[in-house]
Short mmCIF file of C-alpha atoms in Angstrom, two decimals:
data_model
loop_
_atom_site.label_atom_id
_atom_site.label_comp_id
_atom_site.label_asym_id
_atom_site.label_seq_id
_atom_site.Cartn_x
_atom_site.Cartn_y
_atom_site.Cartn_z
CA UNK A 1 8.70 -26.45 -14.98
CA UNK A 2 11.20 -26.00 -17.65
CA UNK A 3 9.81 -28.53 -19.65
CA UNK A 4 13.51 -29.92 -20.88
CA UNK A 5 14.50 -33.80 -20.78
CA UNK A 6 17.66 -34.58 -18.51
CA UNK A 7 19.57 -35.44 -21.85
CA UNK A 8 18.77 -31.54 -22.81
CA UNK A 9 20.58 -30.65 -19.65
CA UNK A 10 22.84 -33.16 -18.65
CA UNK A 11 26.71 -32.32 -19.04
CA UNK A 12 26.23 -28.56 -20.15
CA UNK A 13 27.69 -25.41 -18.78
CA UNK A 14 24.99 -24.26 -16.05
CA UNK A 15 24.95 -20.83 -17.37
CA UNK A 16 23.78 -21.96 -20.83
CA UNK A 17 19.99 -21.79 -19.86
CA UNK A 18 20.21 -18.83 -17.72
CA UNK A 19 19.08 -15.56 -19.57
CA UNK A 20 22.48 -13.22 -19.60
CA UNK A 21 21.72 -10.61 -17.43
CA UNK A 22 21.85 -13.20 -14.84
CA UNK A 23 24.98 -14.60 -15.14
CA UNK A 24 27.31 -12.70 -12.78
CA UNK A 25 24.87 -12.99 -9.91
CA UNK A 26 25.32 -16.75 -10.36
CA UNK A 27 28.92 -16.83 -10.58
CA UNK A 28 28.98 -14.45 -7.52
CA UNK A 29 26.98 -16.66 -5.53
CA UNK A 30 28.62 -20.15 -6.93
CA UNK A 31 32.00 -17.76 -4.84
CA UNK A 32 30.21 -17.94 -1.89
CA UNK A 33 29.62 -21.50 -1.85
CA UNK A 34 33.16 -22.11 -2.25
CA UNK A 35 34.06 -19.43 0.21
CA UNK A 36 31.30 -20.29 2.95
CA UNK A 37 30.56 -23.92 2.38
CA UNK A 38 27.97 -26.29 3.77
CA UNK A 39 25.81 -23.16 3.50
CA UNK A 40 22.65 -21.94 1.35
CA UNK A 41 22.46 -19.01 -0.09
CA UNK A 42 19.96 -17.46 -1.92
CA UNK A 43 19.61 -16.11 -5.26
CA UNK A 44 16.59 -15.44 -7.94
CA UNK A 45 17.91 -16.36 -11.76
CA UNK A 46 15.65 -15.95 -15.02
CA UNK A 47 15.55 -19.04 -17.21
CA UNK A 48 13.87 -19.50 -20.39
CA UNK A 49 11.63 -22.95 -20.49
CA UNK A 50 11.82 -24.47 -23.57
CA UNK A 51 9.28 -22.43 -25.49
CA UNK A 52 11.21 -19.67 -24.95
CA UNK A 53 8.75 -18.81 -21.72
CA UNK A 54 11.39 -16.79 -18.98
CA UNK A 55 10.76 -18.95 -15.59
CA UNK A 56 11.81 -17.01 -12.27
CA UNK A 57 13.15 -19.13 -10.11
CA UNK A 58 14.30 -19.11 -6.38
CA UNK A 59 17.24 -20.58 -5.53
CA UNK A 60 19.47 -22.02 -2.51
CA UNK A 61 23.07 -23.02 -3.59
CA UNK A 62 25.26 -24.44 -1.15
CA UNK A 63 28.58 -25.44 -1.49
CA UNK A 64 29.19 -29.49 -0.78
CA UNK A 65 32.50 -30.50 0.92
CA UNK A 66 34.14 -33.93 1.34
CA UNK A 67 35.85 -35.30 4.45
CA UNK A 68 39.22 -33.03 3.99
CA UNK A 69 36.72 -29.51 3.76
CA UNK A 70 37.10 -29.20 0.10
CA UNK A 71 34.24 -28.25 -2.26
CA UNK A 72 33.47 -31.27 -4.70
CA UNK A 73 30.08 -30.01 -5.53
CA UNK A 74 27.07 -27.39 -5.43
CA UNK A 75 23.79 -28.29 -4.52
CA UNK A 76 21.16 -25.83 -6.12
CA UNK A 77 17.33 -26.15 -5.28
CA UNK A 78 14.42 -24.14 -6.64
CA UNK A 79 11.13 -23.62 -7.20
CA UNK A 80 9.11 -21.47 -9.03
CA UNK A 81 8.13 -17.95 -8.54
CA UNK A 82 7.00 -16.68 -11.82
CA UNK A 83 3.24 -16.10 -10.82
CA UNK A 84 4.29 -14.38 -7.79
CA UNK A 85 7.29 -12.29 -9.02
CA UNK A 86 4.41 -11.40 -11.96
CA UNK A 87 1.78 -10.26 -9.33
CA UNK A 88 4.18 -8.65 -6.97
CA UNK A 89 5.16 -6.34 -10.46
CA UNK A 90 1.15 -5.77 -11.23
CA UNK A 91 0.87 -4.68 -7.52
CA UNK A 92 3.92 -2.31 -7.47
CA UNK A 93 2.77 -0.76 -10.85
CA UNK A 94 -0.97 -0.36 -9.08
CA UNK A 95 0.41 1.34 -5.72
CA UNK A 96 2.49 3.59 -7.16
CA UNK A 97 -0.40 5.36 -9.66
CA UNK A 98 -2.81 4.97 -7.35
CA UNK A 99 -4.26 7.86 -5.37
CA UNK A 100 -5.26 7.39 -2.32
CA UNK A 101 -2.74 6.70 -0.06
CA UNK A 102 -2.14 3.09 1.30
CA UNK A 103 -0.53 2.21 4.87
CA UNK A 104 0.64 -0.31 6.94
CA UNK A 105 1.12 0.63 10.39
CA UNK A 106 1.26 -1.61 13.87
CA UNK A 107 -1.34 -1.18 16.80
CA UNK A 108 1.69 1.13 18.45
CA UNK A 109 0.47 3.47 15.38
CA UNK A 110 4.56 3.04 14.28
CA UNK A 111 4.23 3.42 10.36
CA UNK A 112 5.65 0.12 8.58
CA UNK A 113 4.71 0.82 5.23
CA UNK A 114 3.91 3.77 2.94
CA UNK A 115 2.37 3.96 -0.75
CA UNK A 116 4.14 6.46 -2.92
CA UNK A 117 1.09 8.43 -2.73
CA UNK A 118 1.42 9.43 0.73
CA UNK A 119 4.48 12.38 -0.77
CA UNK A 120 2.12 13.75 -3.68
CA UNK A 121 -1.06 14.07 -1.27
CA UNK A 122 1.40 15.17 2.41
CA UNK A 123 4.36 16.31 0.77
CA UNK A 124 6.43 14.39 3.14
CA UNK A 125 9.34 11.73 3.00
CA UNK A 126 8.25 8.49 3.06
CA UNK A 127 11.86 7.41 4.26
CA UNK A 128 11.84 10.42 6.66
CA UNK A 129 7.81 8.71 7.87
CA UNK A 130 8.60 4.90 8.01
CA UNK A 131 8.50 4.05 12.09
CA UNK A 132 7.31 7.40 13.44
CA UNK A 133 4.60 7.68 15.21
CA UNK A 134 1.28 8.12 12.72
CA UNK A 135 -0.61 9.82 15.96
CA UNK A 136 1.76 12.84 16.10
CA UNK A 137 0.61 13.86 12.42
CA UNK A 138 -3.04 13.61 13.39
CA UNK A 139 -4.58 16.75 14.56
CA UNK A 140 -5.15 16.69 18.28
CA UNK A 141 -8.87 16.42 18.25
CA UNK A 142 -8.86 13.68 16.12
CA UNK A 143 -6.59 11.54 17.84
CA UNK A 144 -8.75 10.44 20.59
CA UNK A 145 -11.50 8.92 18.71
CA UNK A 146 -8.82 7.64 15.89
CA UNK A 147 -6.97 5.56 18.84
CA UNK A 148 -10.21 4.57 20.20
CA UNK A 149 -11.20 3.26 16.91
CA UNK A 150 -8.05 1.45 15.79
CA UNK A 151 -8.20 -0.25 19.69
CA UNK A 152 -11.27 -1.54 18.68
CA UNK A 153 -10.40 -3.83 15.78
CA UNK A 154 -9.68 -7.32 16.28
CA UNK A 155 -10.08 -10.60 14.38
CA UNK A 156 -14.10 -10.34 15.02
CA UNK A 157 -14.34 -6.89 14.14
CA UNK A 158 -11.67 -6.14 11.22
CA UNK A 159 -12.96 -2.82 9.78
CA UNK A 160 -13.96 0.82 10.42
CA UNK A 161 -13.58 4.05 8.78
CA UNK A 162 -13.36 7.52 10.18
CA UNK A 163 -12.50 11.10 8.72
CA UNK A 164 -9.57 13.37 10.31
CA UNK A 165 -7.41 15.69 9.95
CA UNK A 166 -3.16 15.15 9.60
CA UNK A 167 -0.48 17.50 9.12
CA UNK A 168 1.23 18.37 5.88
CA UNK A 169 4.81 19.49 4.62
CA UNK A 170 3.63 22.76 4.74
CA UNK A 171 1.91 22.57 8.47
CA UNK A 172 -1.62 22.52 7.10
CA UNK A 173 -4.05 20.52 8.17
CA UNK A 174 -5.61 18.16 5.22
CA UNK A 175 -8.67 15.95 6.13
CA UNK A 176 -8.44 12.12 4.94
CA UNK A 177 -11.11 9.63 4.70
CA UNK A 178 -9.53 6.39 5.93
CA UNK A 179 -11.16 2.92 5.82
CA UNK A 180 -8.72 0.72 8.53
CA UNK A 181 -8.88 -2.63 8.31
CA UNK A 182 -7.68 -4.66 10.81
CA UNK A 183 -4.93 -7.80 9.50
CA UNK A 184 -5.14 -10.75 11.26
CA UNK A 185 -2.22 -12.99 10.45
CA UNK A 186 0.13 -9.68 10.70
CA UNK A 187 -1.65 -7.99 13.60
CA UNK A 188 -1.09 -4.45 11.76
CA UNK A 189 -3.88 -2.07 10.72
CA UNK A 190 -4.00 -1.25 7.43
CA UNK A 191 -5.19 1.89 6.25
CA UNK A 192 -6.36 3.08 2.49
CA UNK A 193 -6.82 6.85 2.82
CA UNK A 194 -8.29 9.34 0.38
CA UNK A 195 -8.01 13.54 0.16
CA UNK A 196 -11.37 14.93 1.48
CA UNK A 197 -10.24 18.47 1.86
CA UNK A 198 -12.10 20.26 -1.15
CA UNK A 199 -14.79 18.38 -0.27
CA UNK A 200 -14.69 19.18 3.40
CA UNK A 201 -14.04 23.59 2.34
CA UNK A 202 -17.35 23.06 -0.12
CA UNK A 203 -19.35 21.59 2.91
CA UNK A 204 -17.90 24.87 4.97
CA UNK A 205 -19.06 27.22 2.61
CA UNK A 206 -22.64 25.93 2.16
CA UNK A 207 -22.80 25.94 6.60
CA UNK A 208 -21.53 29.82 6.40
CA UNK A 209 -24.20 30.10 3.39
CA UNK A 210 -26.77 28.71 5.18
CA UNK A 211 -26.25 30.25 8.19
CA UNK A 212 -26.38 33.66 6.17
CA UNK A 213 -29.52 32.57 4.25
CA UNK A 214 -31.37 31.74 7.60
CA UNK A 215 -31.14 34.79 8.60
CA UNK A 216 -31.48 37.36 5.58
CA UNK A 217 -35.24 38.39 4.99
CA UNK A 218 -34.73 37.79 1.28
CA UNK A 219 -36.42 34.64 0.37
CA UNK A 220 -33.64 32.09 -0.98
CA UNK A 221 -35.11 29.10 -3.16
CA UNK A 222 -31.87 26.82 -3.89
CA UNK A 223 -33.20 24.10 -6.81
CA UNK A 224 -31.47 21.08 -8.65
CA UNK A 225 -30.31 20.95 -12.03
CA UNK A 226 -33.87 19.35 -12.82
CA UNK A 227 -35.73 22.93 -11.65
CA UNK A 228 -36.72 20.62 -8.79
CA UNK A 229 -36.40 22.85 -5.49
CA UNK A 230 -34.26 21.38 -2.50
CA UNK A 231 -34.07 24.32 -0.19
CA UNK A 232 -35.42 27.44 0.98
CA UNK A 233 -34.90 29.63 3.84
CA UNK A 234 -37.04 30.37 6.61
CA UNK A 235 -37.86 34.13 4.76
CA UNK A 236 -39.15 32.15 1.95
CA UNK A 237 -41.53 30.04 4.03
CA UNK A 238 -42.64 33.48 5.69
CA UNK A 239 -43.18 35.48 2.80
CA UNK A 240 -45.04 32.10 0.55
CA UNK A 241 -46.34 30.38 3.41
CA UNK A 242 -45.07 27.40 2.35
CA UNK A 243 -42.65 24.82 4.59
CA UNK A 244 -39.61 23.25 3.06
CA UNK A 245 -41.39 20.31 3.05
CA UNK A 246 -44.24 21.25 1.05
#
């Protein structure tokens, strides 16, 4: 891993390959060997390889003792978690720009995880959130389908997606988009939700204009950016004699 001979090694000070910054959580856990022996105890140290590479490591020390109880020597095994110290940073830095929100939460609907998200789209605490109940945000008409939904999931058929409304900071109602997929190995449902409210007030207002339009005796023609017409109103077909169709 390190890519040192034992003669590079052998008979120096421990600390001497061990990037600074790392150094008193090393001594402080050599102290607990020697305080709780016969005992591992964990720590993560930095260490450059010898191309100057830094190699995270995992680590158990434990404190050796001989037949009186006395500490004679610490045993220290590790093994390598560079790549997956590295992707665990990538995936923090990802989550917390990201915008839709992502969330873990058991089939009780208790909330395990939140993405950072979830305070810039609810404007509510995530540490206030964590293991309350994600039903008593969700608006009361939504929750039945929602449950039956999640109840649904299993190992044979892992993902749905459904659009609801949940509660704010503010006590306004906000609609999500969520695509749940059901985890397996963790038996949670995990949810990746995105803000669907502008969209959902533009759909409102064309219903309320169409509504209006139906009923005006004005003909309404309503065409595409290419002059290409996509609506009219029943007026329209009256006064052309033309369908929508045609």
């Amino acid at each position: 891993v390190f890519r040192f001979k034992r003669e590079d090694i052998l008979g120096k000070d421990a600390l001497t390959n061990i990037i600074p910054e790392d150094h008193q959580k090393c001594q402080d856990t050599v102290g607990l060997c020697f305080q709780y022996p016969n005992q591992p105890h964990k720590v993560i140290l930095r260490k450059p390889d010898k191309n100057g590479e830094v190699i995270v490591n995992a680590w158990e020390f434990s404190g050796q003792t001989d037949a009186e109880g006395n500490v004679y020597e610490i045993l220290c095994t590790g093994y390598n978690i560079t790549d997956q110290t590295r992707t665990q940073h990538d995936l923090s830095i990802l989550v917390s720009t990201m915008s839709d929100i992502l969330m873990v939460i058991g089939t009780d609907f208790k909330i395990k995880y939140i993405s950072p998200s979830w305070e810039r789209v609810l404007n509510l605490s995530i540490h206030d959130s964590l293991m309350s109940s994600y039903l008593d945000l969700v608006h009361p008409d939504d929750q039945p389908q929602l449950t039956n939904l999640c109840n649904s999931l299993n190992e044979y058929t892992s993902q749905t997606s459904f659009e609801y409304r949940v509660l704010d900071f503010s006590s306004n109602w906000v609609w999500l988009r969520s695509s749940i997929n059901y985890d397996n190995s963790t038996k949670n449902l995990v949810f990746t939700s995105q803000n669907i409210s502008e969209n959902k007030e533009k759909q409102e207002k064309l219903k309320e204009l169409a509504l209006v339009a139906s009923k005006t005796t004005d003909a309404i023609i309503i065409a595409g950016p290419d002059g290409r017409i996509t609506w009219i109103n029943q007026a329209c077909e009256e006064l052309t004699g033309y369908s929508m169709e045609e």
